[in-house]
């Protein structure tokens, strides 16, 4: 017996979760299978659609007008501009008021922890008061024990970019944290639970202690930015509490991995999956498949030694790119490890990258090539399998790091792949 | 090349021309357990740290990234010892699941802990003997279950708890699990063993210590369910799976237990049986930790043929159809997936399977760790950490529309009961009720 569903989505990141949700809209039994935790935990939590052109022009004001000029094999060109909009609306409905940005087509400009400005289409509500287009003066607060965010340096960089407000940065010591390398989850937990912390003259609650500390440094700024550690499960409560205590707006400045905004987004998506009745299986890899007449019959999942068959009518491959390991390489070749779909690359591995570290690297867009139904193609342009679609980082033809298009491509292709897989089952 | 077990989850196919490329040996000669490939794979993304339930509540704990790959590298220098914080790792193995780069973190922690206990912990210390006592639970249980009522009485005494806490460092906050008046094996013998003979469908039940000495009803439920599907049940001789021993760095004890378990289970496999466990830490140990830590004959065979009970039925029987139209009279349950179930891809399974039965609703209480982690939460110095980790699960359980708990793991169930006062069942018990009916009616007891 195989474990049987209508649609099986392989991969649990933004593309996979979106595909599963879109497929479930058709009323079918959908399963999402994830091996390792997704790279959402590395992600800033920002939803970029397109920040720069392939030629490096930008930041782009309106990503949608720029979609027209993309090459025809770009994932956005394959699914079309309307699908990108539909996918964003779909996302907006899933995340509700925890995200902002849906009111406009124009990219928001979000200050990051390095003090640069990132163009993005959707951003967590906690990021909203910090936008660079907002003219109010700003205090950035960093912590000595959190070296990823140097507030004075970020403030200086922001001033250099010409932001329309004054910004200062201070480095404080976080109440209740003694060790140099406490985990970001530790900070979040202290604030979530409002733990009692020792401030030298007795114990007080963590949020009160933090607010008191920041108040001493607040001059007449109307908003205060923190690294993204303001709680996890009780995130919105933590932020509101700090705002009330400080009497100013409080926001988070997105930073690198590991990233709580990415984890919060992951939590939101998985809550939506549960609510949609999607069955989720985690922690085990797909290691093989059986196919007849160009259709996948079932995949084999390695449950610590046993190959367990999982069967479905339609499959979505959303396993990520080189970092998520949906595309892998050894010294001789680049390959897609589950279905061994064709990945176009130069035979000599010295041609896989550019000599300039910030150059135009071929490896950045390695992935499977698909038709306009998102079905992977063989080297000579035929279909790999009739009932497999690919979405997100595993796709070729775009460079999310240069274009700032990672989340948008995952959403748009995940939405289209899931929706079409669901529709196919209904036929 | 070293003779280490390759990280078992590494999906990179073996390179056929491996001989052409010889990595440069930077460190001294590899020892029996060369974990360098694992350490090299770590690119410091720190995702493991954000999954570590201990690091989330304990400011002092440096986290899995340090305990694994960083400590491994530091140790190459003669002047750096293993950090004693390794004893604060609870062996939940969540870091394994988190790592996007397939670093065998729990294997690194288990080896480091073993080395720490061997070389740094005084064999005359109370801590060593306390840990040894806790991790060799089966010995205590074996003696205690000879006179279960007396043992339950003595273990419940205030003076016993005081002695345990003050002298041994075993917290007095917890109630010792009661010993059953009849162990599973005694019941099995009295019953006359298997009631179904079937050379084509055989399973060997690895009951582990807890369902033998404390909750034989779980073992009995398993027997009833498998016999219902026509399986011949074997109950081979066995010792502890080793899980509590890894968590305490007692690799010698764990190896000795494995030296009994592996040949016994391999013999059953030879007789055509698959190995079935009802405890997810036992199955995790046989499946993953044995081949990672012990180079024993047939260790891979046992690993490859061990299953979780429900998982086995789902794959080999049409469980969903069998359950259609069945009903139980059972209160709704709040299901907690043990970490070791999660790591085997079994976390959604109980809720999925039980949803086919009428009269019961299983609510998943989310992905937090229960915090007890076997012997971890029994130690006086860890009790508060253990309860702080469990807080989230307690809250989710109390918030769910159920007043009974459900889990596969014996110690998770202790923690669930301790934190909420709920009584806790095992999914197999509900399955048995649905498929076979009440134990007394079925006359199987």
PDB file of C-alpha atoms in Angstrom, chain A residues 247-398:
ATOM      1  CA  UNK A 247       5.342  56.327  23.332  1.00  0.00           C
ATOM      2  CA  UNK A 248       6.786  56.016  19.803  1.00  0.00           C
ATOM      3  CA  UNK A 249       6.463  53.600  16.890  1.00  0.00           C
ATOM      4  CA  UNK A 250       8.602  50.487  17.162  1.00  0.00           C
ATOM      5  CA  UNK A 251       9.834  48.532  14.149  1.00  0.00           C
ATOM      6  CA  UNK A 252      12.197  45.750  13.177  1.00  0.00           C
ATOM      7  CA  UNK A 253      15.108  46.057  10.781  1.00  0.00           C
ATOM      8  CA  UNK A 254      15.337  42.849   8.714  1.00  0.00           C
ATOM      9  CA  UNK A 255      18.682  41.040   8.964  1.00  0.00           C
ATOM     10  CA  UNK A 256      20.452  37.902   7.860  1.00  0.00           C
ATOM     11  CA  UNK A 257      19.982  34.319   8.992  1.00  0.00           C
ATOM     12  CA  UNK A 258      18.842  32.914  11.277  1.00  0.00           C
ATOM     13  CA  UNK A 259      15.866  35.153  10.920  1.00  0.00           C
ATOM     14  CA  UNK A 260      12.776  35.324  13.127  1.00  0.00           C
ATOM     15  CA  UNK A 261      10.706  37.140  10.458  1.00  0.00           C
ATOM     16  CA  UNK A 262      11.364  34.155   8.178  1.00  0.00           C
ATOM     17  CA  UNK A 263      10.348  31.755  10.949  1.00  0.00           C
ATOM     18  CA  UNK A 264       7.192  33.719  11.699  1.00  0.00           C
ATOM     19  CA  UNK A 265       6.237  33.603   8.027  1.00  0.00           C
ATOM     20  CA  UNK A 266       6.877  29.865   8.047  1.00  0.00           C
ATOM     21  CA  UNK A 267       4.585  29.498  11.078  1.00  0.00           C
ATOM     22  CA  UNK A 268       1.866  31.520   9.356  1.00  0.00           C
ATOM     23  CA  UNK A 269       2.068  29.365   6.223  1.00  0.00           C
ATOM     24  CA  UNK A 270       1.911  26.137   8.207  1.00  0.00           C
ATOM     25  CA  UNK A 271      -1.088  27.358  10.167  1.00  0.00           C
ATOM     26  CA  UNK A 272      -2.766  28.044   6.823  1.00  0.00           C
ATOM     27  CA  UNK A 273      -1.830  24.562   5.591  1.00  0.00           C
ATOM     28  CA  UNK A 274      -3.385  22.989   8.661  1.00  0.00           C
ATOM     29  CA  UNK A 275      -6.519  25.079   8.283  1.00  0.00           C
ATOM     30  CA  UNK A 276      -6.759  24.034   4.616  1.00  0.00           C
ATOM     31  CA  UNK A 277      -6.516  20.373   5.592  1.00  0.00           C
ATOM     32  CA  UNK A 278      -3.184  19.838   3.860  1.00  0.00           C
ATOM     33  CA  UNK A 279      -1.372  16.844   5.303  1.00  0.00           C
ATOM     34  CA  UNK A 280       2.216  17.586   6.177  1.00  0.00           C
ATOM     35  CA  UNK A 281       5.046  15.069   6.484  1.00  0.00           C
ATOM     36  CA  UNK A 282       8.399  16.401   7.635  1.00  0.00           C
ATOM     37  CA  UNK A 283      11.935  15.276   8.290  1.00  0.00           C
ATOM     38  CA  UNK A 284      12.290  12.605   5.608  1.00  0.00           C
ATOM     39  CA  UNK A 285      13.701  12.805   2.073  1.00  0.00           C
ATOM     40  CA  UNK A 286      12.319  11.593  -1.241  1.00  0.00           C
ATOM     41  CA  UNK A 287      14.926   9.209  -2.582  1.00  0.00           C
ATOM     42  CA  UNK A 288      13.383   7.669  -5.662  1.00  0.00           C
ATOM     43  CA  UNK A 289      10.336   7.207  -7.846  1.00  0.00           C
ATOM     44  CA  UNK A 290       8.515   4.787 -10.107  1.00  0.00           C
ATOM     45  CA  UNK A 291       7.302   6.016 -13.457  1.00  0.00           C
ATOM     46  CA  UNK A 292       5.365   4.422 -16.329  1.00  0.00           C
ATOM     47  CA  UNK A 293       4.682   5.983 -19.711  1.00  0.00           C
ATOM     48  CA  UNK A 294       6.171   9.304 -18.673  1.00  0.00           C
ATOM     49  CA  UNK A 295       4.019   9.605 -15.563  1.00  0.00           C
ATOM     50  CA  UNK A 296       5.190   9.370 -11.970  1.00  0.00           C
ATOM     51  CA  UNK A 297       3.358   6.498 -10.263  1.00  0.00           C
ATOM     52  CA  UNK A 298       4.710   7.140  -6.801  1.00  0.00           C
ATOM     53  CA  UNK A 299       7.783   8.521  -5.084  1.00  0.00           C
ATOM     54  CA  UNK A 300       9.780   6.684  -2.444  1.00  0.00           C
ATOM     55  CA  UNK A 301      10.381   8.413   0.856  1.00  0.00           C
ATOM     56  CA  UNK A 302      13.233   7.223   3.051  1.00  0.00           C
ATOM     57  CA  UNK A 303      11.865   6.948   6.555  1.00  0.00           C
ATOM     58  CA  UNK A 304      15.195   6.177   8.248  1.00  0.00           C
ATOM     59  CA  UNK A 305      15.885   2.988   6.363  1.00  0.00           C
ATOM     60  CA  UNK A 306      12.514   2.089   4.814  1.00  0.00           C
ATOM     61  CA  UNK A 307      11.515   3.305   1.398  1.00  0.00           C
ATOM     62  CA  UNK A 308       7.875   4.175   1.854  1.00  0.00           C
ATOM     63  CA  UNK A 309       5.831   4.816  -1.306  1.00  0.00           C
ATOM     64  CA  UNK A 310       3.803   8.034  -1.502  1.00  0.00           C
ATOM     65  CA  UNK A 311       1.384   8.163  -4.381  1.00  0.00           C
ATOM     66  CA  UNK A 312      -0.500  11.009  -5.989  1.00  0.00           C
ATOM     67  CA  UNK A 313      -1.990  12.018  -9.305  1.00  0.00           C
ATOM     68  CA  UNK A 314      -0.020  15.221  -9.656  1.00  0.00           C
ATOM     69  CA  UNK A 315       3.322  16.271  -8.210  1.00  0.00           C
ATOM     70  CA  UNK A 316       4.889  19.648  -7.543  1.00  0.00           C
ATOM     71  CA  UNK A 317       8.658  19.855  -7.183  1.00  0.00           C
ATOM     72  CA  UNK A 318       9.465  22.806  -4.950  1.00  0.00           C
ATOM     73  CA  UNK A 319      12.723  21.752  -3.379  1.00  0.00           C
ATOM     74  CA  UNK A 320      14.663  25.017  -3.667  1.00  0.00           C
ATOM     75  CA  UNK A 321      17.893  25.975  -5.366  1.00  0.00           C
ATOM     76  CA  UNK A 322      21.525  25.324  -4.559  1.00  0.00           C
ATOM     77  CA  UNK A 323      21.173  26.431  -0.913  1.00  0.00           C
ATOM     78  CA  UNK A 324      17.970  24.507  -0.319  1.00  0.00           C
ATOM     79  CA  UNK A 325      19.552  21.557  -2.151  1.00  0.00           C
ATOM     80  CA  UNK A 326      16.827  21.159  -4.751  1.00  0.00           C
ATOM     81  CA  UNK A 327      19.721  21.603  -7.159  1.00  0.00           C
ATOM     82  CA  UNK A 328      22.968  19.894  -6.256  1.00  0.00           C
ATOM     83  CA  UNK A 329      26.396  19.682  -7.737  1.00  0.00           C
ATOM     84  CA  UNK A 330      29.453  17.536  -7.478  1.00  0.00           C
ATOM     85  CA  UNK A 331      32.759  18.061  -9.214  1.00  0.00           C
ATOM     86  CA  UNK A 332      31.464  16.754 -12.516  1.00  0.00           C
ATOM     87  CA  UNK A 333      27.884  17.876 -12.872  1.00  0.00           C
ATOM     88  CA  UNK A 334      24.927  19.856 -11.658  1.00  0.00           C
ATOM     89  CA  UNK A 335      21.745  17.882 -11.134  1.00  0.00           C
ATOM     90  CA  UNK A 336      18.261  17.816  -9.670  1.00  0.00           C
ATOM     91  CA  UNK A 337      18.450  14.967  -7.138  1.00  0.00           C
ATOM     92  CA  UNK A 338      14.865  13.668  -6.929  1.00  0.00           C
ATOM     93  CA  UNK A 339      13.672  13.111 -10.503  1.00  0.00           C
ATOM     94  CA  UNK A 340      17.043  13.808 -12.097  1.00  0.00           C
ATOM     95  CA  UNK A 341      15.403  16.434 -14.294  1.00  0.00           C
ATOM     96  CA  UNK A 342      17.762  18.019 -16.768  1.00  0.00           C
ATOM     97  CA  UNK A 343      19.781  20.981 -15.440  1.00  0.00           C
ATOM     98  CA  UNK A 344      21.497  22.953 -18.171  1.00  0.00           C
ATOM     99  CA  UNK A 345      25.122  23.804 -17.331  1.00  0.00           C
ATOM    100  CA  UNK A 346      28.534  24.092 -18.934  1.00  0.00           C
ATOM    101  CA  UNK A 347      30.534  20.837 -19.027  1.00  0.00           C
ATOM    102  CA  UNK A 348      33.609  22.449 -17.454  1.00  0.00           C
ATOM    103  CA  UNK A 349      32.985  23.451 -13.868  1.00  0.00           C
ATOM    104  CA  UNK A 350      35.315  26.417 -14.201  1.00  0.00           C
ATOM    105  CA  UNK A 351      32.635  27.899 -16.434  1.00  0.00           C
ATOM    106  CA  UNK A 352      29.997  27.631 -13.706  1.00  0.00           C
ATOM    107  CA  UNK A 353      31.094  30.873 -12.044  1.00  0.00           C
ATOM    108  CA  UNK A 354      32.512  34.268 -12.888  1.00  0.00           C
ATOM    109  CA  UNK A 355      36.005  35.368 -11.818  1.00  0.00           C
ATOM    110  CA  UNK A 356      34.606  38.486 -10.205  1.00  0.00           C
ATOM    111  CA  UNK A 357      33.016  37.727  -6.835  1.00  0.00           C
ATOM    112  CA  UNK A 358      30.157  40.145  -7.580  1.00  0.00           C
ATOM    113  CA  UNK A 359      30.036  39.221 -11.253  1.00  0.00           C
ATOM    114  CA  UNK A 360      27.329  37.575 -13.267  1.00  0.00           C
ATOM    115  CA  UNK A 361      27.566  33.985 -12.039  1.00  0.00           C
ATOM    116  CA  UNK A 362      25.998  31.237 -14.172  1.00  0.00           C
ATOM    117  CA  UNK A 363      25.467  29.089 -11.041  1.00  0.00           C
ATOM    118  CA  UNK A 364      23.069  31.709  -9.687  1.00  0.00           C
ATOM    119  CA  UNK A 365      20.420  30.685 -12.199  1.00  0.00           C
ATOM    120  CA  UNK A 366      21.066  26.931 -12.342  1.00  0.00           C
ATOM    121  CA  UNK A 367      17.874  24.939 -12.193  1.00  0.00           C
ATOM    122  CA  UNK A 368      15.395  22.957 -14.201  1.00  0.00           C
ATOM    123  CA  UNK A 369      14.028  24.390 -17.423  1.00  0.00           C
ATOM    124  CA  UNK A 370      10.238  24.230 -17.732  1.00  0.00           C
ATOM    125  CA  UNK A 371       7.523  24.775 -20.331  1.00  0.00           C
ATOM    126  CA  UNK A 372       4.853  27.417 -19.841  1.00  0.00           C
ATOM    127  CA  UNK A 373       2.852  24.904 -17.803  1.00  0.00           C
ATOM    128  CA  UNK A 374       5.910  24.719 -15.471  1.00  0.00           C
ATOM    129  CA  UNK A 375       6.619  21.104 -16.420  1.00  0.00           C
ATOM    130  CA  UNK A 376      10.345  20.253 -16.449  1.00  0.00           C
ATOM    131  CA  UNK A 377      11.925  19.699 -19.868  1.00  0.00           C
ATOM    132  CA  UNK A 378      14.579  17.252 -20.959  1.00  0.00           C
ATOM    133  CA  UNK A 379      17.817  18.364 -22.662  1.00  0.00           C
ATOM    134  CA  UNK A 380      16.139  18.118 -26.088  1.00  0.00           C
ATOM    135  CA  UNK A 381      13.006  19.994 -25.058  1.00  0.00           C
ATOM    136  CA  UNK A 382      10.625  17.059 -24.387  1.00  0.00           C
ATOM    137  CA  UNK A 383       8.614  16.606 -21.205  1.00  0.00           C
ATOM    138  CA  UNK A 384      10.432  14.885 -18.330  1.00  0.00           C
ATOM    139  CA  UNK A 385       7.131  13.697 -16.817  1.00  0.00           C
ATOM    140  CA  UNK A 386       3.537  14.579 -17.610  1.00  0.00           C
ATOM    141  CA  UNK A 387       2.391  14.993 -14.039  1.00  0.00           C
ATOM    142  CA  UNK A 388       5.264  16.955 -12.473  1.00  0.00           C
ATOM    143  CA  UNK A 389       5.444  20.725 -12.217  1.00  0.00           C
ATOM    144  CA  UNK A 390       8.305  22.694 -10.727  1.00  0.00           C
ATOM    145  CA  UNK A 391       8.188  25.899  -8.697  1.00  0.00           C
ATOM    146  CA  UNK A 392      10.457  28.285  -6.832  1.00  0.00           C
ATOM    147  CA  UNK A 393      14.203  28.042  -6.389  1.00  0.00           C
ATOM    148  CA  UNK A 394      14.534  24.798  -8.341  1.00  0.00           C
ATOM    149  CA  UNK A 395      13.697  26.720 -11.555  1.00  0.00           C
ATOM    150  CA  UNK A 396      16.323  28.085 -13.889  1.00  0.00           C
ATOM    151  CA  UNK A 397      16.280  31.375 -15.737  1.00  0.00           C
ATOM    152  CA  UNK A 398      16.396  33.891 -12.931  1.00  0.00           C
TER     153      UNK A 398
END
